[in-house]
Amino acid sequence: MIDMNPQPAASREPGQPEPDHPEPGERAPELGWPVGVVSERLAIAAPTLRSWDRRHGIGPSLRTRGNHRRYTELDIRRVLLMSRLTAQGVPAQSAADSVLAMDSQAIAERLEGDRGFAAPGEGDGLGRVPGPRGPGEPGEPREPGVGGARAGEVEGSEQDATDLVEAIVGAARALDPRTMALLYRQVMRRRDVGRAWVEVFAPALRRVGDLWEEGRLGVQSEHLTSELLQSELRAVVRANRLRVAGVPVVLASADDEQHHLPLLALEAELARHGVASLFLGPRVPSDALVSALRESQPRAVFLWASLARPQAEPFWRDLEIIDWPLEVVIGGPGWPDGIAVPEGPVTVTRVADFGAAVTALVPRPGASVG
Ligand code: B12
């Protein structure tokens, strides 16, 4: 239950546990967000949020009866501005004093003016695609989905993209995770996840792959590049978790196919569009995939293959048992031409790039999404 009477943040008993997520039976997002959700949304560590609340008064205006923090949308904007100011070098107490002296209008204007700038590690708390869900305070605009530069935001240039690719490859060679993580953040700050993938991440991966093939870079560099990228892409998915709806689209890599970064990029982009995914990841055995399809009855499945697949494999034959209109979308250089699919309600579409995959998987306006 939410106590609507604002209480001083410092009134919580020290040492009392505070859940990061709503308590059982409590639908907190109607009225305020728990620390854990705010932390995910803004990519600011929960201990930092608690410390800003305790030490500087930049915290939630609401508390549950159990005295757990609940942030309103205005509180979240205050936190976001606090993070921007401290990242610009303003000492924490001065930043807090400025933020607390501003009304909601001034905070909105300041954040608007600061769009081109975001703190290192800060989630894009504002750059979002408008979406159907998400709480808002009465009279406030709904918060759209996280993980994208907002229209009007300073966009990354082509040159910027080339430099970022080179810098990422350099960090991979030097096995420098800190620089690589900062570069990934920089990429995401100016681009939505789709553009980030197409303009920077995929070219960087291909370059890393080429250098590995030429023996000029070790597989450990490839692992570092992809592991950190996975976290980055998953953060977008997590931040949009509360927005996705409908029968999930199935995302899987083919049998024995370990590469699955394109699936993660797709999952993140689909989440931004409010489309749910059933993410099965790498190396999905053919029979397991067919079982998953039968259980979840999706309208579409996306299958990735980097490595060459045989012309005929059991999966295509097994599709015989599918008795609803299923769109099988295949992507990646591994798929051969001329795949033979049994007669029936299944259609197979081959897509050549990320944008085409997104177009094929996001439901057309007016289409039933189950
Ligand atoms: C990261 C990586 C790994 C990681 C995978 C991590 C992960 N979680 O995915 C690790 C280290 C585990 C790995 C392992 C292996 N890898 Co590897 N790997 C890569 C690397 C660098 C990126 C993979 C990737 O995400 N590619 C996706 C995009 C970025 O690349 P692309 O497919 O070429 O993009 C084209 C299109 O597909 C399209 N596109 C781009 N993005 C998207 C997105 C969508 C949705 C769509 C539809 C299209 C699309 O645009 C491009 C234009 O042509 C590639 C390099 C490469 N070029 O792919 C090698 C690469 C795929 N790997 C390769 C190899 C050989 C292997 C191993 C067999 C090595 C080994 N001996 O163990 C194993 C595979 C084991 C297995 N059974 O699968 C080779 C494959 C060569 C081949 N065709 O057979 C590559 C090409 C490297 C190379 N240049 O030689 N790998």
mmCIF file with all atom_site columns, N, CA, C and O and ligand atoms in Angstrom, residues 197 202 205-206 209-210 212-213 222-223 226 230 256-262 266 283 302 304 307 331 333 351-354 357, ligand 1:
data_model
loop_
_atom_site.group_PDB
_atom_site.id
_atom_site.type_symbol
_atom_site.label_atom_id
_atom_site.label_alt_id
_atom_site.label_comp_id
_atom_site.label_asym_id
_atom_site.label_entity_id
_atom_site.label_seq_id
_atom_site.pdbx_PDB_ins_code
_atom_site.Cartn_x
_atom_site.Cartn_y
_atom_site.Cartn_z
_atom_site.occupancy
_atom_site.B_iso_or_equiv
_atom_site.pdbx_formal_charge
_atom_site.auth_seq_id
_atom_site.auth_comp_id
_atom_site.auth_asym_id
_atom_site.auth_atom_id
_atom_site.pdbx_PDB_model_num
ATOM   1   N  N   . TRP A 1 197 ? 23.220 -0.256  -33.526 1.00 0.00 ? 197 TRP A N   1
ATOM   2   C  CA  . TRP A 1 197 ? 23.641 -1.554  -34.054 1.00 0.00 ? 197 TRP A CA  1
ATOM   3   C  C   . TRP A 1 197 ? 24.155 -1.412  -35.489 1.00 0.00 ? 197 TRP A C   1
ATOM   4   O  O   . TRP A 1 197 ? 25.253 -1.853  -35.838 1.00 0.00 ? 197 TRP A O   1
ATOM   5   N  N   . ALA A 1 202 ? 27.510 -3.355  -35.314 1.00 0.00 ? 202 ALA A N   1
ATOM   6   C  CA  . ALA A 1 202 ? 27.721 -4.406  -36.325 1.00 0.00 ? 202 ALA A CA  1
ATOM   7   C  C   . ALA A 1 202 ? 29.022 -4.168  -37.106 1.00 0.00 ? 202 ALA A C   1
ATOM   8   O  O   . ALA A 1 202 ? 29.820 -5.110  -37.275 1.00 0.00 ? 202 ALA A O   1
ATOM   9   N  N   . LEU A 1 205 ? 31.854 -5.228  -34.904 1.00 0.00 ? 205 LEU A N   1
ATOM   10  C  CA  . LEU A 1 205 ? 31.933 -6.690  -34.775 1.00 0.00 ? 205 LEU A CA  1
ATOM   11  C  C   . LEU A 1 205 ? 32.537 -7.311  -36.027 1.00 0.00 ? 205 LEU A C   1
ATOM   12  O  O   . LEU A 1 205 ? 33.372 -8.224  -35.950 1.00 0.00 ? 205 LEU A O   1
ATOM   13  N  N   . ARG A 1 206 ? 32.111 -6.810  -37.188 1.00 0.00 ? 206 ARG A N   1
ATOM   14  C  CA  . ARG A 1 206 ? 32.650 -7.395  -38.426 1.00 0.00 ? 206 ARG A CA  1
ATOM   15  C  C   . ARG A 1 206 ? 34.153 -7.153  -38.518 1.00 0.00 ? 206 ARG A C   1
ATOM   16  O  O   . ARG A 1 206 ? 34.910 -8.023  -38.934 1.00 0.00 ? 206 ARG A O   1
ATOM   17  N  N   . GLY A 1 209 ? 35.868 -9.462  -36.237 1.00 0.00 ? 209 GLY A N   1
ATOM   18  C  CA  . GLY A 1 209 ? 35.870 -10.799 -36.849 1.00 0.00 ? 209 GLY A CA  1
ATOM   19  C  C   . GLY A 1 209 ? 36.928 -10.919 -37.933 1.00 0.00 ? 209 GLY A C   1
ATOM   20  O  O   . GLY A 1 209 ? 37.650 -11.928 -38.015 1.00 0.00 ? 209 GLY A O   1
ATOM   21  N  N   . ASP A 1 210 ? 37.045 -9.879  -38.756 1.00 0.00 ? 210 ASP A N   1
ATOM   22  C  CA  . ASP A 1 210 ? 38.049 -9.912  -39.835 1.00 0.00 ? 210 ASP A CA  1
ATOM   23  C  C   . ASP A 1 210 ? 39.453 -9.975  -39.250 1.00 0.00 ? 210 ASP A C   1
ATOM   24  O  O   . ASP A 1 210 ? 40.311 -10.733 -39.726 1.00 0.00 ? 210 ASP A O   1
ATOM   25  N  N   . TRP A 1 212 ? 40.340 -11.105 -36.384 1.00 0.00 ? 212 TRP A N   1
ATOM   26  C  CA  . TRP A 1 212 ? 40.539 -12.439 -35.801 1.00 0.00 ? 212 TRP A CA  1
ATOM   27  C  C   . TRP A 1 212 ? 40.896 -13.441 -36.900 1.00 0.00 ? 212 TRP A C   1
ATOM   28  O  O   . TRP A 1 212 ? 41.849 -14.219 -36.763 1.00 0.00 ? 212 TRP A O   1
ATOM   29  N  N   . GLU A 1 213 ? 40.158 -13.357 -38.019 1.00 0.00 ? 213 GLU A N   1
ATOM   30  C  CA  . GLU A 1 213 ? 40.393 -14.292 -39.135 1.00 0.00 ? 213 GLU A CA  1
ATOM   31  C  C   . GLU A 1 213 ? 41.814 -14.124 -39.680 1.00 0.00 ? 213 GLU A C   1
ATOM   32  O  O   . GLU A 1 213 ? 42.476 -15.087 -40.059 1.00 0.00 ? 213 GLU A O   1
ATOM   33  N  N   . GLU A 1 222 ? 37.490 -10.826 -29.049 1.00 0.00 ? 222 GLU A N   1
ATOM   34  C  CA  . GLU A 1 222 ? 36.148 -11.026 -29.601 1.00 0.00 ? 222 GLU A CA  1
ATOM   35  C  C   . GLU A 1 222 ? 35.157 -11.271 -28.458 1.00 0.00 ? 222 GLU A C   1
ATOM   36  O  O   . GLU A 1 222 ? 34.046 -10.744 -28.454 1.00 0.00 ? 222 GLU A O   1
ATOM   37  N  N   . HIS A 1 223 ? 35.611 -12.077 -27.487 1.00 0.00 ? 223 HIS A N   1
ATOM   38  C  CA  . HIS A 1 223 ? 34.745 -12.357 -26.336 1.00 0.00 ? 223 HIS A CA  1
ATOM   39  C  C   . HIS A 1 223 ? 34.436 -11.075 -25.565 1.00 0.00 ? 223 HIS A C   1
ATOM   40  O  O   . HIS A 1 223 ? 33.293 -10.826 -25.203 1.00 0.00 ? 223 HIS A O   1
ATOM   41  N  N   . SER A 1 226 ? 31.946 -8.856  -27.387 1.00 0.00 ? 226 SER A N   1
ATOM   42  C  CA  . SER A 1 226 ? 30.561 -9.326  -27.413 1.00 0.00 ? 226 SER A CA  1
ATOM   43  C  C   . SER A 1 226 ? 29.969 -9.408  -26.006 1.00 0.00 ? 226 SER A C   1
ATOM   44  O  O   . SER A 1 226 ? 28.793 -9.110  -25.827 1.00 0.00 ? 226 SER A O   1
ATOM   45  N  N   . GLN A 1 230 ? 26.573 -7.463  -24.961 1.00 0.00 ? 230 GLN A N   1
ATOM   46  C  CA  . GLN A 1 230 ? 25.378 -8.167  -24.472 1.00 0.00 ? 230 GLN A CA  1
ATOM   47  C  C   . GLN A 1 230 ? 24.765 -7.425  -23.293 1.00 0.00 ? 230 GLN A C   1
ATOM   48  O  O   . GLN A 1 230 ? 23.552 -7.242  -23.223 1.00 0.00 ? 230 GLN A O   1
ATOM   49  N  N   . ASP A 1 256 ? 23.188 -25.380 -33.026 1.00 0.00 ? 256 ASP A N   1
ATOM   50  C  CA  . ASP A 1 256 ? 24.655 -25.325 -33.036 1.00 0.00 ? 256 ASP A CA  1
ATOM   51  C  C   . ASP A 1 256 ? 25.245 -23.960 -33.384 1.00 0.00 ? 256 ASP A C   1
ATOM   52  O  O   . ASP A 1 256 ? 26.451 -23.841 -33.562 1.00 0.00 ? 256 ASP A O   1
ATOM   53  N  N   . GLU A 1 257 ? 24.404 -22.972 -33.466 1.00 0.00 ? 257 GLU A N   1
ATOM   54  C  CA  . GLU A 1 257 ? 24.874 -21.627 -33.834 1.00 0.00 ? 257 GLU A CA  1
ATOM   55  C  C   . GLU A 1 257 ? 25.063 -20.810 -32.556 1.00 0.00 ? 257 GLU A C   1
ATOM   56  O  O   . GLU A 1 257 ? 24.104 -20.475 -31.869 1.00 0.00 ? 257 GLU A O   1
ATOM   57  N  N   . GLN A 1 258 ? 26.338 -20.528 -32.269 1.00 0.00 ? 258 GLN A N   1
ATOM   58  C  CA  . GLN A 1 258 ? 26.648 -19.836 -31.019 1.00 0.00 ? 258 GLN A CA  1
ATOM   59  C  C   . GLN A 1 258 ? 26.439 -18.323 -31.124 1.00 0.00 ? 258 GLN A C   1
ATOM   60  O  O   . GLN A 1 258 ? 26.222 -17.647 -30.126 1.00 0.00 ? 258 GLN A O   1
ATOM   61  N  N   . HIS A 1 259 ? 26.548 -17.782 -32.316 1.00 0.00 ? 259 HIS A N   1
ATOM   62  C  CA  . HIS A 1 259 ? 26.393 -16.334 -32.476 1.00 0.00 ? 259 HIS A CA  1
ATOM   63  C  C   . HIS A 1 259 ? 24.939 -15.934 -32.214 1.00 0.00 ? 259 HIS A C   1
ATOM   64  O  O   . HIS A 1 259 ? 24.038 -16.533 -32.801 1.00 0.00 ? 259 HIS A O   1
ATOM   65  N  N   . HIS A 1 260 ? 24.747 -14.934 -31.358 1.00 0.00 ? 260 HIS A N   1
ATOM   66  C  CA  . HIS A 1 260 ? 23.366 -14.515 -31.122 1.00 0.00 ? 260 HIS A CA  1
ATOM   67  C  C   . HIS A 1 260 ? 23.234 -13.028 -30.796 1.00 0.00 ? 260 HIS A C   1
ATOM   68  O  O   . HIS A 1 260 ? 22.176 -12.573 -30.383 1.00 0.00 ? 260 HIS A O   1
ATOM   69  N  N   . LEU A 1 261 ? 24.303 -12.256 -31.004 1.00 0.00 ? 261 LEU A N   1
ATOM   70  C  CA  . LEU A 1 261 ? 24.197 -10.815 -30.736 1.00 0.00 ? 261 LEU A CA  1
ATOM   71  C  C   . LEU A 1 261 ? 23.091 -10.135 -31.561 1.00 0.00 ? 261 LEU A C   1
ATOM   72  O  O   . LEU A 1 261 ? 22.386 -9.269  -31.040 1.00 0.00 ? 261 LEU A O   1
ATOM   73  N  N   . PRO A 1 262 ? 22.914 -10.503 -32.836 1.00 0.00 ? 262 PRO A N   1
ATOM   74  C  CA  . PRO A 1 262 ? 21.833 -9.856  -33.593 1.00 0.00 ? 262 PRO A CA  1
ATOM   75  C  C   . PRO A 1 262 ? 20.463 -10.083 -32.947 1.00 0.00 ? 262 PRO A C   1
ATOM   76  O  O   . PRO A 1 262 ? 19.586 -9.221  -33.027 1.00 0.00 ? 262 PRO A O   1
ATOM   77  N  N   . LEU A 1 266 ? 17.901 -7.195  -31.744 1.00 0.00 ? 266 LEU A N   1
ATOM   78  C  CA  . LEU A 1 266 ? 16.495 -7.207  -32.157 1.00 0.00 ? 266 LEU A CA  1
ATOM   79  C  C   . LEU A 1 266 ? 15.574 -7.168  -30.956 1.00 0.00 ? 266 LEU A C   1
ATOM   80  O  O   . LEU A 1 266 ? 14.583 -6.433  -30.941 1.00 0.00 ? 266 LEU A O   1
ATOM   81  N  N   . ARG A 1 283 ? 22.233 -21.655 -30.160 1.00 0.00 ? 283 ARG A N   1
ATOM   82  C  CA  . ARG A 1 283 ? 22.221 -23.125 -30.227 1.00 0.00 ? 283 ARG A CA  1
ATOM   83  C  C   . ARG A 1 283 ? 20.885 -23.747 -29.823 1.00 0.00 ? 283 ARG A C   1
ATOM   84  O  O   . ARG A 1 283 ? 20.840 -24.572 -28.905 1.00 0.00 ? 283 ARG A O   1
ATOM   85  N  N   . PHE A 1 302 ? 11.970 -15.419 -35.422 1.00 0.00 ? 302 PHE A N   1
ATOM   86  C  CA  . PHE A 1 302 ? 13.155 -14.979 -36.154 1.00 0.00 ? 302 PHE A CA  1
ATOM   87  C  C   . PHE A 1 302 ? 14.287 -15.953 -35.846 1.00 0.00 ? 302 PHE A C   1
ATOM   88  O  O   . PHE A 1 302 ? 14.566 -16.275 -34.690 1.00 0.00 ? 302 PHE A O   1
ATOM   89  N  N   . TRP A 1 304 ? 18.377 -16.835 -36.483 1.00 0.00 ? 304 TRP A N   1
ATOM   90  C  CA  . TRP A 1 304 ? 19.664 -16.277 -36.918 1.00 0.00 ? 304 TRP A CA  1
ATOM   91  C  C   . TRP A 1 304 ? 20.669 -17.380 -37.238 1.00 0.00 ? 304 TRP A C   1
ATOM   92  O  O   . TRP A 1 304 ? 20.737 -18.398 -36.541 1.00 0.00 ? 304 TRP A O   1
ATOM   93  N  N   . LEU A 1 307 ? 26.849 -19.018 -39.264 1.00 0.00 ? 307 LEU A N   1
ATOM   94  C  CA  . LEU A 1 307 ? 27.599 -20.117 -39.902 1.00 0.00 ? 307 LEU A CA  1
ATOM   95  C  C   . LEU A 1 307 ? 26.711 -20.813 -40.936 1.00 0.00 ? 307 LEU A C   1
ATOM   96  O  O   . LEU A 1 307 ? 25.487 -20.858 -40.779 1.00 0.00 ? 307 LEU A O   1
ATOM   97  N  N   . GLY A 1 331 ? 17.508 -14.621 -40.900 1.00 0.00 ? 331 GLY A N   1
ATOM   98  C  CA  . GLY A 1 331 ? 18.515 -13.602 -41.160 1.00 0.00 ? 331 GLY A CA  1
ATOM   99  C  C   . GLY A 1 331 ? 19.901 -14.125 -40.820 1.00 0.00 ? 331 GLY A C   1
ATOM   100 O  O   . GLY A 1 331 ? 20.047 -15.083 -40.059 1.00 0.00 ? 331 GLY A O   1
ATOM   101 N  N   . PRO A 1 333 ? 24.198 -14.482 -42.618 1.00 0.00 ? 333 PRO A N   1
ATOM   102 C  CA  . PRO A 1 333 ? 24.808 -14.982 -43.854 1.00 0.00 ? 333 PRO A CA  1
ATOM   103 C  C   . PRO A 1 333 ? 24.798 -16.505 -43.985 1.00 0.00 ? 333 PRO A C   1
ATOM   104 O  O   . PRO A 1 333 ? 25.143 -17.034 -45.046 1.00 0.00 ? 333 PRO A O   1
ATOM   105 N  N   . VAL A 1 351 ? 15.471 -11.928 -44.582 1.00 0.00 ? 351 VAL A N   1
ATOM   106 C  CA  . VAL A 1 351 ? 15.758 -10.491 -44.490 1.00 0.00 ? 351 VAL A CA  1
ATOM   107 C  C   . VAL A 1 351 ? 17.269 -10.295 -44.526 1.00 0.00 ? 351 VAL A C   1
ATOM   108 O  O   . VAL A 1 351 ? 18.034 -11.104 -43.989 1.00 0.00 ? 351 VAL A O   1
ATOM   109 N  N   . ALA A 1 352 ? 17.679 -9.186  -45.167 1.00 0.00 ? 352 ALA A N   1
ATOM   110 C  CA  . ALA A 1 352 ? 19.111 -8.974  -45.384 1.00 0.00 ? 352 ALA A CA  1
ATOM   111 C  C   . ALA A 1 352 ? 19.731 -8.063  -44.342 1.00 0.00 ? 352 ALA A C   1
ATOM   112 O  O   . ALA A 1 352 ? 20.938 -8.063  -44.157 1.00 0.00 ? 352 ALA A O   1
ATOM   113 N  N   . ASP A 1 353 ? 18.880 -7.264  -43.687 1.00 0.00 ? 353 ASP A N   1
ATOM   114 C  CA  . ASP A 1 353 ? 19.479 -6.336  -42.729 1.00 0.00 ? 353 ASP A CA  1
ATOM   115 C  C   . ASP A 1 353 ? 18.584 -6.148  -41.511 1.00 0.00 ? 353 ASP A C   1
ATOM   116 O  O   . ASP A 1 353 ? 17.447 -6.639  -41.470 1.00 0.00 ? 353 ASP A O   1
ATOM   117 N  N   . PHE A 1 354 ? 19.133 -5.421  -40.554 1.00 0.00 ? 354 PHE A N   1
ATOM   118 C  CA  . PHE A 1 354 ? 18.459 -5.240  -39.267 1.00 0.00 ? 354 PHE A CA  1
ATOM   119 C  C   . PHE A 1 354 ? 17.104 -4.559  -39.437 1.00 0.00 ? 354 PHE A C   1
ATOM   120 O  O   . PHE A 1 354 ? 16.097 -4.997  -38.870 1.00 0.00 ? 354 PHE A O   1
ATOM   121 N  N   . ALA A 1 357 ? 14.453 -6.798  -40.690 1.00 0.00 ? 357 ALA A N   1
ATOM   122 C  CA  . ALA A 1 357 ? 14.017 -7.747  -39.653 1.00 0.00 ? 357 ALA A CA  1
ATOM   123 C  C   . ALA A 1 357 ? 13.021 -7.068  -38.718 1.00 0.00 ? 357 ALA A C   1
ATOM   124 O  O   . ALA A 1 357 ? 11.979 -7.646  -38.376 1.00 0.00 ? 357 ALA A O   1
HETATM 125 C  C1  . B12 B 2 .   ? 31.270 -12.156 -31.788 1.00 0.00 ? 1   B12 B C1  1
HETATM 126 C  C2  . B12 B 2 .   ? 31.661 -13.362 -32.618 1.00 0.00 ? 1   B12 B C2  1
HETATM 127 C  C3  . B12 B 2 .   ? 31.801 -14.593 -31.974 1.00 0.00 ? 1   B12 B C3  1
HETATM 128 C  C4  . B12 B 2 .   ? 31.428 -14.795 -30.524 1.00 0.00 ? 1   B12 B C4  1
HETATM 129 C  C5  . B12 B 2 .   ? 29.895 -14.975 -30.443 1.00 0.00 ? 1   B12 B C5  1
HETATM 130 C  C6  . B12 B 2 .   ? 29.300 -14.239 -29.282 1.00 0.00 ? 1   B12 B C6  1
HETATM 131 C  C7  . B12 B 2 .   ? 27.789 -14.152 -29.349 1.00 0.00 ? 1   B12 B C7  1
HETATM 132 N  N1  . B12 B 2 .   ? 27.196 -14.210 -28.196 1.00 0.00 ? 1   B12 B N1  1
HETATM 133 O  O1  . B12 B 2 .   ? 27.159 -14.019 -30.372 1.00 0.00 ? 1   B12 B O1  1
HETATM 134 C  C8  . B12 B 2 .   ? 32.223 -16.104 -30.207 1.00 0.00 ? 1   B12 B C8  1
HETATM 135 C  C9  . B12 B 2 .   ? 33.580 -15.730 -29.703 1.00 0.00 ? 1   B12 B C9  1
HETATM 136 C  C10 . B12 B 2 .   ? 31.557 -17.019 -29.175 1.00 0.00 ? 1   B12 B C10 1
HETATM 137 C  C11 . B12 B 2 .   ? 32.324 -16.712 -31.604 1.00 0.00 ? 1   B12 B C11 1
HETATM 138 C  C12 . B12 B 2 .   ? 32.510 -18.036 -31.833 1.00 0.00 ? 1   B12 B C12 1
HETATM 139 C  C13 . B12 B 2 .   ? 32.752 -18.565 -33.096 1.00 0.00 ? 1   B12 B C13 1
HETATM 140 N  N2  . B12 B 2 .   ? 32.954 -17.880 -34.237 1.00 0.00 ? 1   B12 B N2  1
HETATM 141 CO CO1 . B12 B 2 .   ? 32.506 -16.025 -34.408 1.00 0.00 ? 1   B12 B CO1 1
HETATM 142 N  N3  . B12 B 2 .   ? 32.300 -14.224 -34.745 1.00 0.00 ? 1   B12 B N3  1
HETATM 143 C  C14 . B12 B 2 .   ? 31.879 -13.238 -34.006 1.00 0.00 ? 1   B12 B C14 1
HETATM 144 C  C15 . B12 B 2 .   ? 31.766 -11.947 -34.831 1.00 0.00 ? 1   B12 B C15 1
HETATM 145 C  C16 . B12 B 2 .   ? 32.942 -11.060 -34.498 1.00 0.00 ? 1   B12 B C16 1
HETATM 146 C  C17 . B12 B 2 .   ? 30.452 -11.185 -34.658 1.00 0.00 ? 1   B12 B C17 1
HETATM 147 C  C18 . B12 B 2 .   ? 29.211 -12.081 -34.771 1.00 0.00 ? 1   B12 B C18 1
HETATM 148 C  C19 . B12 B 2 .   ? 27.969 -11.293 -35.068 1.00 0.00 ? 1   B12 B C19 1
HETATM 149 O  O2  . B12 B 2 .   ? 27.241 -10.910 -34.161 1.00 0.00 ? 1   B12 B O2  1
HETATM 150 N  N4  . B12 B 2 .   ? 27.689 -11.036 -36.391 1.00 0.00 ? 1   B12 B N4  1
HETATM 151 C  C20 . B12 B 2 .   ? 26.534 -10.295 -36.855 1.00 0.00 ? 1   B12 B C20 1
HETATM 152 C  C21 . B12 B 2 .   ? 26.918 -9.111  -37.800 1.00 0.00 ? 1   B12 B C21 1
HETATM 153 C  C22 . B12 B 2 .   ? 27.636 -8.074  -36.976 1.00 0.00 ? 1   B12 B C22 1
HETATM 154 O  O3  . B12 B 2 .   ? 27.778 -9.530  -38.813 1.00 0.00 ? 1   B12 B O3  1
HETATM 155 P  P1  . B12 B 2 .   ? 27.304 -10.125 -40.236 1.00 0.00 ? 1   B12 B P1  1
HETATM 156 O  O4  . B12 B 2 .   ? 26.362 -11.239 -40.049 1.00 0.00 ? 1   B12 B O4  1
HETATM 157 O  O5  . B12 B 2 .   ? 28.529 -10.356 -41.020 1.00 0.00 ? 1   B12 B O5  1
HETATM 158 O  O6  . B12 B 2 .   ? 26.461 -8.891  -40.873 1.00 0.00 ? 1   B12 B O6  1
HETATM 159 C  C23 . B12 B 2 .   ? 26.004 -8.907  -42.232 1.00 0.00 ? 1   B12 B C23 1
HETATM 160 C  C24 . B12 B 2 .   ? 24.550 -9.288  -42.377 1.00 0.00 ? 1   B12 B C24 1
HETATM 161 O  O7  . B12 B 2 .   ? 24.203 -10.369 -41.562 1.00 0.00 ? 1   B12 B O7  1
HETATM 162 C  C25 . B12 B 2 .   ? 23.798 -8.014  -42.054 1.00 0.00 ? 1   B12 B C25 1
HETATM 163 N  N5  . B12 B 2 .   ? 23.398 -7.833  -40.659 1.00 0.00 ? 1   B12 B N5  1
HETATM 164 C  C26 . B12 B 2 .   ? 24.102 -7.227  -39.686 1.00 0.00 ? 1   B12 B C26 1
HETATM 165 N  N6  . B12 B 2 .   ? 23.407 -7.217  -38.552 1.00 0.00 ? 1   B12 B N6  1
HETATM 166 C  C27 . B12 B 2 .   ? 22.226 -7.805  -38.792 1.00 0.00 ? 1   B12 B C27 1
HETATM 167 C  C28 . B12 B 2 .   ? 21.135 -8.035  -37.967 1.00 0.00 ? 1   B12 B C28 1
HETATM 168 C  C29 . B12 B 2 .   ? 20.016 -8.671  -38.468 1.00 0.00 ? 1   B12 B C29 1
HETATM 169 C  C30 . B12 B 2 .   ? 18.850 -8.943  -37.564 1.00 0.00 ? 1   B12 B C30 1
HETATM 170 C  C31 . B12 B 2 .   ? 19.994 -9.076  -39.828 1.00 0.00 ? 1   B12 B C31 1
HETATM 171 C  C32 . B12 B 2 .   ? 18.811 -9.784  -40.373 1.00 0.00 ? 1   B12 B C32 1
HETATM 172 C  C33 . B12 B 2 .   ? 21.099 -8.842  -40.652 1.00 0.00 ? 1   B12 B C33 1
HETATM 173 C  C34 . B12 B 2 .   ? 22.203 -8.196  -40.129 1.00 0.00 ? 1   B12 B C34 1
HETATM 174 O  O8  . B12 B 2 .   ? 24.676 -6.980  -42.332 1.00 0.00 ? 1   B12 B O8  1
HETATM 175 C  C35 . B12 B 2 .   ? 25.980 -7.471  -42.664 1.00 0.00 ? 1   B12 B C35 1
HETATM 176 C  C36 . B12 B 2 .   ? 26.138 -7.156  -44.121 1.00 0.00 ? 1   B12 B C36 1
HETATM 177 O  O9  . B12 B 2 .   ? 26.420 -8.191  -44.903 1.00 0.00 ? 1   B12 B O9  1
HETATM 178 C  C37 . B12 B 2 .   ? 31.795 -12.546 -36.267 1.00 0.00 ? 1   B12 B C37 1
HETATM 179 C  C38 . B12 B 2 .   ? 32.217 -11.591 -37.362 1.00 0.00 ? 1   B12 B C38 1
HETATM 180 C  C39 . B12 B 2 .   ? 31.053 -11.409 -38.357 1.00 0.00 ? 1   B12 B C39 1
HETATM 181 N  N7  . B12 B 2 .   ? 31.315 -10.855 -39.492 1.00 0.00 ? 1   B12 B N7  1
HETATM 182 O  O10 . B12 B 2 .   ? 29.930 -11.739 -38.119 1.00 0.00 ? 1   B12 B O10 1
HETATM 183 C  C40 . B12 B 2 .   ? 32.616 -13.814 -36.097 1.00 0.00 ? 1   B12 B C40 1
HETATM 184 C  C41 . B12 B 2 .   ? 32.353 -14.975 -37.060 1.00 0.00 ? 1   B12 B C41 1
HETATM 185 C  C42 . B12 B 2 .   ? 30.862 -15.083 -37.379 1.00 0.00 ? 1   B12 B C42 1
HETATM 186 N  N8  . B12 B 2 .   ? 32.762 -16.128 -36.279 1.00 0.00 ? 1   B12 B N8  1
HETATM 187 C  C43 . B12 B 2 .   ? 33.334 -17.032 -36.995 1.00 0.00 ? 1   B12 B C43 1
HETATM 188 C  C44 . B12 B 2 .   ? 33.758 -18.287 -36.509 1.00 0.00 ? 1   B12 B C44 1
HETATM 189 C  C45 . B12 B 2 .   ? 34.524 -19.165 -37.468 1.00 0.00 ? 1   B12 B C45 1
HETATM 190 C  C46 . B12 B 2 .   ? 33.475 -18.680 -35.195 1.00 0.00 ? 1   B12 B C46 1
HETATM 191 C  C47 . B12 B 2 .   ? 33.773 -20.044 -34.581 1.00 0.00 ? 1   B12 B C47 1
HETATM 192 C  C48 . B12 B 2 .   ? 33.443 -21.232 -35.478 1.00 0.00 ? 1   B12 B C48 1
HETATM 193 C  C49 . B12 B 2 .   ? 35.242 -20.023 -34.163 1.00 0.00 ? 1   B12 B C49 1
HETATM 194 C  C50 . B12 B 2 .   ? 35.730 -21.314 -33.557 1.00 0.00 ? 1   B12 B C50 1
HETATM 195 N  N9  . B12 B 2 .   ? 36.513 -22.020 -34.310 1.00 0.00 ? 1   B12 B N9  1
HETATM 196 O  O11 . B12 B 2 .   ? 35.371 -21.659 -32.468 1.00 0.00 ? 1   B12 B O11 1
HETATM 197 C  C51 . B12 B 2 .   ? 32.884 -20.009 -33.337 1.00 0.00 ? 1   B12 B C51 1
HETATM 198 C  C52 . B12 B 2 .   ? 31.464 -20.509 -33.630 1.00 0.00 ? 1   B12 B C52 1
HETATM 199 C  C53 . B12 B 2 .   ? 31.006 -21.639 -32.837 1.00 0.00 ? 1   B12 B C53 1
HETATM 200 C  C54 . B12 B 2 .   ? 29.571 -21.982 -33.190 1.00 0.00 ? 1   B12 B C54 1
HETATM 201 N  N10 . B12 B 2 .   ? 29.230 -23.240 -33.163 1.00 0.00 ? 1   B12 B N10 1
HETATM 202 O  O12 . B12 B 2 .   ? 28.739 -21.145 -33.486 1.00 0.00 ? 1   B12 B O12 1
HETATM 203 C  C55 . B12 B 2 .   ? 33.461 -16.620 -38.442 1.00 0.00 ? 1   B12 B C55 1
HETATM 204 C  C56 . B12 B 2 .   ? 32.467 -17.367 -39.329 1.00 0.00 ? 1   B12 B C56 1
HETATM 205 C  C57 . B12 B 2 .   ? 33.039 -17.675 -40.685 1.00 0.00 ? 1   B12 B C57 1
HETATM 206 C  C58 . B12 B 2 .   ? 32.056 -18.501 -41.453 1.00 0.00 ? 1   B12 B C58 1
HETATM 207 N  N11 . B12 B 2 .   ? 31.203 -17.873 -42.236 1.00 0.00 ? 1   B12 B N11 1
HETATM 208 O  O13 . B12 B 2 .   ? 32.029 -19.676 -41.305 1.00 0.00 ? 1   B12 B O13 1
HETATM 209 C  C59 . B12 B 2 .   ? 33.243 -15.078 -38.361 1.00 0.00 ? 1   B12 B C59 1
HETATM 210 C  C60 . B12 B 2 .   ? 32.560 -14.466 -39.595 1.00 0.00 ? 1   B12 B C60 1
HETATM 211 C  C61 . B12 B 2 .   ? 34.627 -14.418 -38.134 1.00 0.00 ? 1   B12 B C61 1
HETATM 212 C  C62 . B12 B 2 .   ? 35.445 -14.416 -39.390 1.00 0.00 ? 1   B12 B C62 1
HETATM 213 N  N12 . B12 B 2 .   ? 35.581 -13.275 -40.044 1.00 0.00 ? 1   B12 B N12 1
HETATM 214 O  O14 . B12 B 2 .   ? 35.972 -15.422 -39.781 1.00 0.00 ? 1   B12 B O14 1
HETATM 215 N  N13 . B12 B 2 .   ? 32.221 -15.762 -32.540 1.00 0.00 ? 1   B12 B N13 1
#
